[in-house]
Amino acid sequence: AQKVTQAQTEISVVEKEDVTLDCVYETRDTTYYLFWYKQPPSGELVFLIRRNSFDEQNEISGRYSWNFQKSTSSFNFTITASQVVDSAVYFCALSEANYGGSQGNLIFGKGTKLSVKP
Amino acid sequence: DTAVSQTPKYLVTQMGNDKSIKCEQNLGHDTMYWYKQDSKKFLKIMFSYNNKELIINETVPNRFSPKSPDKAHLNLHINSLELGDSAVYFCASSPTPGQRLSNTEAFFGQGTRLTVV
């Protein structure tokens, strides 16, 4: 069965610290997609990144970076030099190619609430 | 120009009432979804529609009925509302694999906070 685990419920850091949000997933499919979404205090869900199961290349986008490792079924997210505006709930999600066919059929983790203090 | 829009943003109603939440997307996507986010922030898919056809129906009480008049709209009707239905409901849309669009991820609406009293 498919499952996404975000073991860290809440993390609190001081501005400029680096922080890593963990995500571990379970799936039987060989073709799947992994996502990170951000939910700021205003409540909307903002797409951050997608990775497909055949692409283990890590990605960096500004202060954000993602580490995808199939061997450990993990897709971790690091924020470098965190800022107050990074305070939000971050969700990791999984979409399987055989579950409805579209990438919006998402299984979400329970989220990690990140608080960045000035 | 909002990509996925839901109305209303807030909805307060009494137990036993019937209510609807509307959703529209202007992205040309073939697939639309409803998600429920409970008080602990847990997000779970409820329904998935592809070209007006129901694809996924997770374990949702039959008091919830999605209706898709066309592929740009997916409305959620809830009958006989209960206290436990209080949550934030998100509409989303995404392309299907056959659609040749550059972005294949799901776009979410701003959410509708439903409070049943």
Coordinates of N, CA, C and O in Angstrom, one line a residue, chain B residues 23-115:
Chain B
C23 N -16.4 25.0 -7.8 CA -15.0 25.1 -8.2 C -14.9 25.2 -9.7 O -15.6 24.5 -10.5
E24 N -14.0 26.1 -10.2 CA -13.8 26.3 -11.6 C -12.3 26.4 -11.9 O -11.6 27.0 -11.1
Q25 N -11.9 25.8 -13.0 CA -10.5 26.0 -13.4 C -10.4 26.5 -14.8 O -11.2 26.1 -15.7
N26 N -9.4 27.4 -15.1 CA -9.3 27.9 -16.4 C -7.9 27.5 -17.0 O -7.4 28.2 -17.8
L27 N -7.4 26.4 -16.6 CA -6.1 25.9 -17.1 C -6.2 24.9 -18.2 O -5.2 24.4 -18.7
G28 N -7.5 24.5 -18.6 CA -7.6 23.6 -19.6 C -7.3 22.1 -19.2 O -7.1 21.3 -20.1
H29 N -7.3 21.9 -17.9 CA -7.0 20.5 -17.4 C -8.2 19.6 -17.6 O -9.3 20.0 -17.5
D30 N -7.9 18.3 -17.8 CA -8.9 17.4 -18.0 C -9.4 16.7 -16.7 O -10.4 16.1 -16.6
T31 N -8.6 16.9 -15.6 CA -8.9 16.2 -14.4 C -9.0 17.2 -13.2 O -8.2 18.1 -13.1
M32 N -10.0 16.9 -12.4 CA -10.3 17.8 -11.3 C -10.5 16.9 -10.0 O -10.9 15.7 -10.1
Y33 N -10.3 17.5 -8.9 CA -10.3 16.7 -7.6 C -10.9 17.6 -6.5 O -10.9 18.8 -6.5
W34 N -11.3 16.8 -5.5 CA -11.7 17.4 -4.2 C -10.9 16.7 -3.1 O -10.7 15.5 -3.1
Y35 N -10.3 17.6 -2.2 CA -9.5 17.1 -1.1 C -10.1 17.7 0.2 O -10.7 18.8 0.1
K36 N -10.0 16.9 1.3 CA -10.4 17.4 2.6 C -9.2 17.5 3.5 O -8.4 16.6 3.6
Q37 N -9.1 18.7 4.2 CA -8.1 18.9 5.2 C -8.7 19.0 6.5 O -9.5 20.0 6.8
D38 N -8.4 18.1 7.4 CA -9.1 18.1 8.7 C -8.4 19.1 9.7 O -7.5 19.8 9.3
S39 N -8.9 19.1 10.9 CA -8.4 20.0 11.9 C -6.9 19.8 12.2 O -6.3 20.7 12.7
K40 N -6.4 18.6 12.0 CA -5.0 18.3 12.2 C -4.1 18.5 11.0 O -3.0 18.1 10.9
K41 N -4.7 19.2 10.0 CA -4.0 19.5 8.7 C -3.8 18.3 7.8 O -3.1 18.5 6.8
F42 N -4.4 17.2 8.1 CA -4.2 16.0 7.3 C -5.0 16.2 6.0 O -6.3 16.4 6.0
L43 N -4.4 16.0 4.9 CA -5.0 16.2 3.5 C -5.3 14.8 2.9 O -4.4 14.0 2.8
K44 N -6.5 14.6 2.5 CA -6.9 13.3 1.9 C -7.8 13.6 0.7 O -8.7 14.4 0.7
I45 N -7.5 12.8 -0.4 CA -8.3 12.9 -1.6 C -9.7 12.4 -1.3 O -9.8 11.3 -0.7
M46 N -10.7 13.0 -1.9 CA -12.0 12.5 -1.8 C -12.5 12.0 -3.1 O -13.0 10.8 -3.2
F47 N -12.3 12.8 -4.2 CA -12.8 12.4 -5.5 C -11.8 12.9 -6.6 O -11.1 13.9 -6.4
S48 N -11.9 12.2 -7.7 CA -11.1 12.6 -8.9 C -12.0 12.4 -10.1 O -12.6 11.3 -10.2
Y49 N -12.1 13.4 -10.9 CA -12.9 13.4 -12.1 C -12.0 13.6 -13.3 O -11.2 14.6 -13.3
N50 N -12.2 12.8 -14.3 CA -11.5 13.0 -15.6 C -12.5 13.2 -16.7 O -13.3 12.3 -17.0
N51 N -12.5 14.4 -17.3 CA -13.5 14.6 -18.4 C -14.9 14.3 -18.0 O -15.7 13.6 -18.7
K52 N -15.3 14.8 -16.8 CA -16.6 14.7 -16.2 C -16.9 13.2 -15.8 O -18.0 13.0 -15.3
E53 N -16.0 12.3 -15.8 CA -16.2 11.0 -15.3 C -15.5 10.7 -14.0 O -14.3 11.1 -13.9
L54 N -16.2 10.1 -13.1 CA -15.6 9.8 -11.8 C -14.5 8.7 -11.9 O -14.8 7.6 -12.5
I55 N -13.3 9.0 -11.5 CA -12.2 8.1 -11.6 C -11.9 7.5 -10.2 O -11.7 6.3 -10.1
I56 N -11.8 8.4 -9.2 CA -11.5 7.9 -7.9 C -12.6 8.4 -6.9 O -13.0 9.5 -7.0
N57 N -13.1 7.5 -6.1 CA -14.0 7.8 -5.0 C -13.5 7.1 -3.8 O -13.7 6.0 -3.6
E58 N -12.8 7.9 -2.9 CA -12.3 7.3 -1.7 C -13.5 7.1 -0.7 O -14.6 7.5 -1.0
T59 N -13.2 6.6 0.4 CA -14.2 6.2 1.3 C -14.9 7.5 1.9 O -14.4 8.1 2.9
V60 N -15.9 8.0 1.1 CA -16.5 9.2 1.5 C -18.0 8.9 1.7 O -18.6 8.2 0.8
P61 N -18.7 9.4 2.7 CA -20.1 9.1 2.9 C -20.9 9.6 1.6 O -20.5 10.6 1.0
N62 N -21.9 8.9 1.3 CA -22.7 9.2 0.1 C -23.5 10.5 0.3 O -24.2 10.9 -0.6
R63 N -23.4 11.2 1.4 CA -23.9 12.5 1.6 C -23.1 13.5 0.7 O -23.6 14.6 0.5
F64 N -21.9 13.1 0.4 CA -21.1 14.0 -0.5 C -21.3 13.5 -1.9 O -21.0 12.4 -2.3
S65 N -21.7 14.5 -2.8 CA -21.8 14.1 -4.2 C -21.2 15.2 -5.1 O -21.6 16.3 -5.1
P66 N -20.1 14.8 -5.8 CA -19.5 15.7 -6.7 C -20.4 15.8 -8.0 O -21.0 14.8 -8.4
K67 N -20.4 17.0 -8.6 CA -21.1 17.1 -9.9 C -20.2 17.9 -10.8 O -19.8 19.0 -10.5
S68 N -20.0 17.4 -12.0 CA -19.2 18.0 -13.0 C -20.0 18.4 -14.3 O -20.2 17.5 -15.2
P69 N -20.5 19.6 -14.4 CA -21.3 20.0 -15.5 C -20.5 20.0 -16.8 O -21.0 19.8 -17.9
D70 N -19.2 20.3 -16.7 CA -18.3 20.3 -17.8 C -16.9 20.2 -17.2 O -16.7 20.2 -16.0
K71 N -15.9 20.0 -18.1 CA -14.6 19.6 -17.5 C -13.9 20.8 -16.8 O -12.8 20.6 -16.2
A72 N -14.4 22.0 -16.9 CA -13.8 23.1 -16.2 C -14.4 23.3 -14.8 O -14.0 24.2 -14.0
H73 N -15.5 22.6 -14.5 CA -16.2 22.7 -13.2 C -16.3 21.4 -12.5 O -16.7 20.4 -13.1
L74 N -16.1 21.5 -11.2 CA -16.4 20.3 -10.3 C -16.9 20.8 -9.0 O -16.2 21.4 -8.2
N75 N -18.2 20.7 -8.8 CA -18.9 21.2 -7.6 C -19.1 20.1 -6.6 O -19.2 18.9 -7.0
L76 N -19.1 20.5 -5.3 CA -19.3 19.5 -4.3 C -20.5 19.8 -3.5 O -20.7 20.9 -2.9
H77 N -21.5 18.9 -3.5 CA -22.7 19.0 -2.8 C -22.6 18.1 -1.5 O -22.2 17.0 -1.6
I78 N -23.1 18.7 -0.4 CA -23.1 17.9 0.8 C -24.4 18.0 1.4 O -25.0 19.1 1.7
N79 N -25.0 16.9 1.6 CA -26.4 16.8 2.2 C -26.3 16.5 3.7 O -25.3 15.8 4.2
S80 N -27.3 16.9 4.4 CA -27.4 16.6 5.8 C -26.1 16.7 6.6 O -25.6 15.8 7.2
L81 N -25.6 17.9 6.6 CA -24.3 18.2 7.2 C -24.2 17.8 8.6 O -25.1 18.0 9.4
E82 N -23.0 17.3 9.0 CA -22.7 16.8 10.3 C -21.6 17.6 10.9 O -20.8 18.2 10.1
L83 N -21.5 17.6 12.2 CA -20.4 18.4 12.9 C -19.0 17.9 12.3 O -18.1 18.7 12.1
G84 N -18.9 16.6 12.1 CA -17.6 16.1 11.6 C -17.2 16.5 10.2 O -16.1 16.2 9.8
D85 N -18.1 17.1 9.5 CA -17.8 17.6 8.2 C -17.0 18.9 8.2 O -16.5 19.3 7.1
S86 N -16.9 19.5 9.3 CA -16.2 20.7 9.4 C -14.7 20.5 9.1 O -14.1 19.6 9.6
A87 N -14.2 21.3 8.1 CA -12.9 21.0 7.6 C -12.7 22.1 6.5 O -13.5 22.9 6.2
V88 N -11.4 22.1 5.9 CA -11.2 22.9 4.8 C -11.2 22.0 3.5 O -10.5 20.9 3.5
Y89 N -12.0 22.4 2.5 CA -12.1 21.6 1.3 C -11.3 22.3 0.2 O -11.6 23.4 -0.1
F90 N -10.5 21.5 -0.4 CA -9.7 22.0 -1.5 C -10.1 21.4 -2.9 O -10.2 20.2 -3.0
C91 N -10.3 22.2 -3.8 CA -10.5 21.8 -5.2 C -9.1 21.9 -5.9 O -8.3 22.7 -5.5
A92 N -8.8 21.0 -6.8 CA -7.6 21.0 -7.6 C -7.8 20.5 -9.0 O -8.9 19.9 -9.3
S93 N -6.9 20.8 -9.9 CA -6.9 20.3 -11.2 C -5.5 20.0 -11.7 O -4.5 20.5 -11.2
S94 N -5.5 19.1 -12.7 CA -4.2 18.7 -13.3 C -4.5 18.2 -14.7 O -5.6 17.7 -15.0
P95 N -3.4 18.2 -15.5 CA -3.6 17.5 -16.8 C -3.6 16.0 -16.7 O -3.2 15.5 -15.7
T96 N -4.2 15.3 -17.6 CA -4.0 13.9 -17.7 C -2.8 13.6 -18.5 O -2.3 14.5 -19.2
P97 N -2.2 12.4 -18.4 CA -1.0 12.1 -19.1 C -1.1 12.4 -20.6 O -0.1 12.7 -21.3
G98 N -2.3 12.3 -21.2 CA -2.5 12.5 -22.6 C -2.4 13.9 -23.1 O -2.3 14.3 -24.2
Q99 N -2.6 14.8 -22.1 CA -2.6 16.2 -22.4 C -1.1 16.7 -22.5 O -0.4 16.5 -21.6
R100 N -0.8 17.4 -23.6 CA 0.6 17.8 -23.7 C 0.7 19.2 -23.2 O 0.8 20.2 -23.9
L101 N 0.8 19.3 -21.8 CA 1.0 20.5 -21.2 C 2.3 20.5 -20.4 O 2.7 19.5 -19.9
S102 N 2.9 21.6 -20.3 CA 4.3 21.6 -19.7 C 4.3 21.3 -18.3 O 5.2 20.7 -17.7
N103 N 3.3 21.8 -17.5 CA 3.2 21.5 -16.1 C 2.2 20.4 -15.8 O 1.0 20.6 -16.1
T104 N 2.6 19.4 -15.2 CA 1.7 18.2 -15.0 C 1.3 18.1 -13.6 O 0.5 17.2 -13.2
E105 N 1.8 19.0 -12.7 CA 1.4 18.9 -11.3 C 0.0 19.4 -11.1 O -0.6 20.1 -11.9
A106 N -0.5 19.2 -9.9 CA -1.9 19.7 -9.5 C -1.8 21.1 -9.0 O -0.9 21.5 -8.3
F107 N -2.7 21.9 -9.4 CA -2.9 23.2 -8.9 C -4.1 23.2 -8.0 O -5.2 22.7 -8.4
F108 N -4.0 23.9 -6.9 CA -5.0 23.9 -5.9 C -5.7 25.2 -5.8 O -5.1 26.3 -6.0
G109 N -7.0 25.2 -5.5 CA -7.8 26.4 -5.2 C -7.4 26.9 -3.8 O -6.6 26.2 -3.1
Q110 N -7.9 28.0 -3.3 CA -7.6 28.6 -2.1 C -8.2 27.9 -0.9 O -7.9 28.2 0.3
G111 N -9.1 27.0 -1.1 CA -9.8 26.3 0.0 C -11.1 26.9 0.4 O -11.2 28.1 0.3
T112 N -12.0 26.1 0.9 CA -13.2 26.6 1.5 C -13.3 26.0 2.9 O -13.3 24.8 3.1
R113 N -13.3 26.9 3.9 CA -13.4 26.5 5.3 C -14.9 26.3 5.6 O -15.6 27.3 5.7
L114 N -15.3 25.1 5.8 CA -16.7 24.8 6.2 C -16.7 24.5 7.7 O -16.0 23.7 8.2
T115 N -17.6 25.3 8.3 CA -17.9 25.1 9.8 C -19.3 24.7 10.0 O -20.2 25.5 9.6

